Amino acid sequence: LYVSTFKFRTNSKGLFSFEVKVAGSLKDHLTAKVTLTDRETHKQVVGTATLLNGSLRSEMLIENPHTWSPDAPHLYDIDLHL
């Protein structure tokens, strides 16, 4: 089992959506856990999704998001666990 694609999108209002496509020996009831960690404050947002037709999709809301700009390049770390 392996991740073949991991796509994500964000917007300035804090909506984070992700899609994970997996391949290999698929298991029933597979769950993905995605954790976003603010590099500055270490605050975390966690989302989960369950496998459906080889894909997992979900959305999360980041409260008071720090948006990125060239003048203030704020970043989040993303961890994906299957």
XYZ file of C-alpha atoms in Angstrom:
82
model
C 0.000 0.000 0.000
C 1.384 3.408 -0.899
C 0.290 6.994 -1.511
C 0.175 7.640 -5.247
C -1.112 11.238 -5.013
C -1.523 13.782 -2.233
C -3.214 17.043 -3.241
C -4.253 19.892 -1.008
C -5.708 23.362 -1.323
C -6.027 26.281 1.028
C -7.709 29.644 0.954
C -7.275 32.896 2.868
C -10.274 32.096 5.101
C -8.561 29.027 6.532
C -10.276 26.240 4.601
C -7.843 23.364 3.987
C -9.004 20.490 1.782
C -7.070 17.387 0.871
C -7.330 14.337 -1.335
C -5.158 11.242 -1.008
C -5.113 8.502 -3.629
C -3.650 5.168 -2.605
C -2.540 2.155 -4.622
C -1.384 -1.356 -3.897
C -3.168 -3.816 -1.629
C -6.093 -1.744 -0.410
C -7.533 -2.500 2.999
C -11.146 -1.978 4.001
C -11.778 0.826 6.448
C -8.427 2.506 5.799
C -8.277 5.922 7.459
C -5.955 8.819 6.749
C -5.041 11.333 9.414
C -3.716 14.734 8.339
C -2.176 17.082 10.892
C -1.361 20.709 10.134
C 1.080 22.327 12.531
C 1.702 26.061 12.636
C 5.503 26.403 12.637
C 5.389 29.525 14.758
C 2.737 28.762 17.407
C 2.821 24.924 17.144
C -1.007 24.930 17.155
C -2.382 21.858 15.397
C -5.472 21.091 13.334
C -6.293 17.434 12.678
C -8.534 15.946 10.015
C -9.400 12.374 9.074
C -10.918 10.632 6.069
C -11.967 7.071 5.239
C -11.057 5.233 2.030
C -13.693 5.217 -0.711
C -12.841 3.868 -4.190
C -9.101 4.288 -3.628
C -9.380 7.921 -2.486
C -9.661 9.760 0.809
C -10.996 13.334 0.937
C -11.718 15.802 3.692
C -11.782 19.469 4.663
C -10.586 21.237 7.794
C -10.924 24.792 9.006
C -7.904 26.618 10.410
C -9.033 29.258 12.884
C -7.281 32.618 12.465
C -4.995 31.388 9.666
C -1.657 33.012 9.054
C -1.523 33.628 5.335
C 1.691 33.492 3.357
C 3.177 36.489 1.562
C 6.690 37.390 0.376
C 6.935 39.869 3.249
C 5.711 37.357 5.861
C 6.351 33.797 4.600
C 4.362 31.957 7.265
C 4.365 28.150 6.854
C 2.530 25.111 8.173
C 3.889 21.576 8.358
C 1.683 18.784 6.972
C 1.864 15.222 8.283
C -0.053 12.398 6.600
C -0.544 9.037 8.311
C -2.407 6.038 6.862
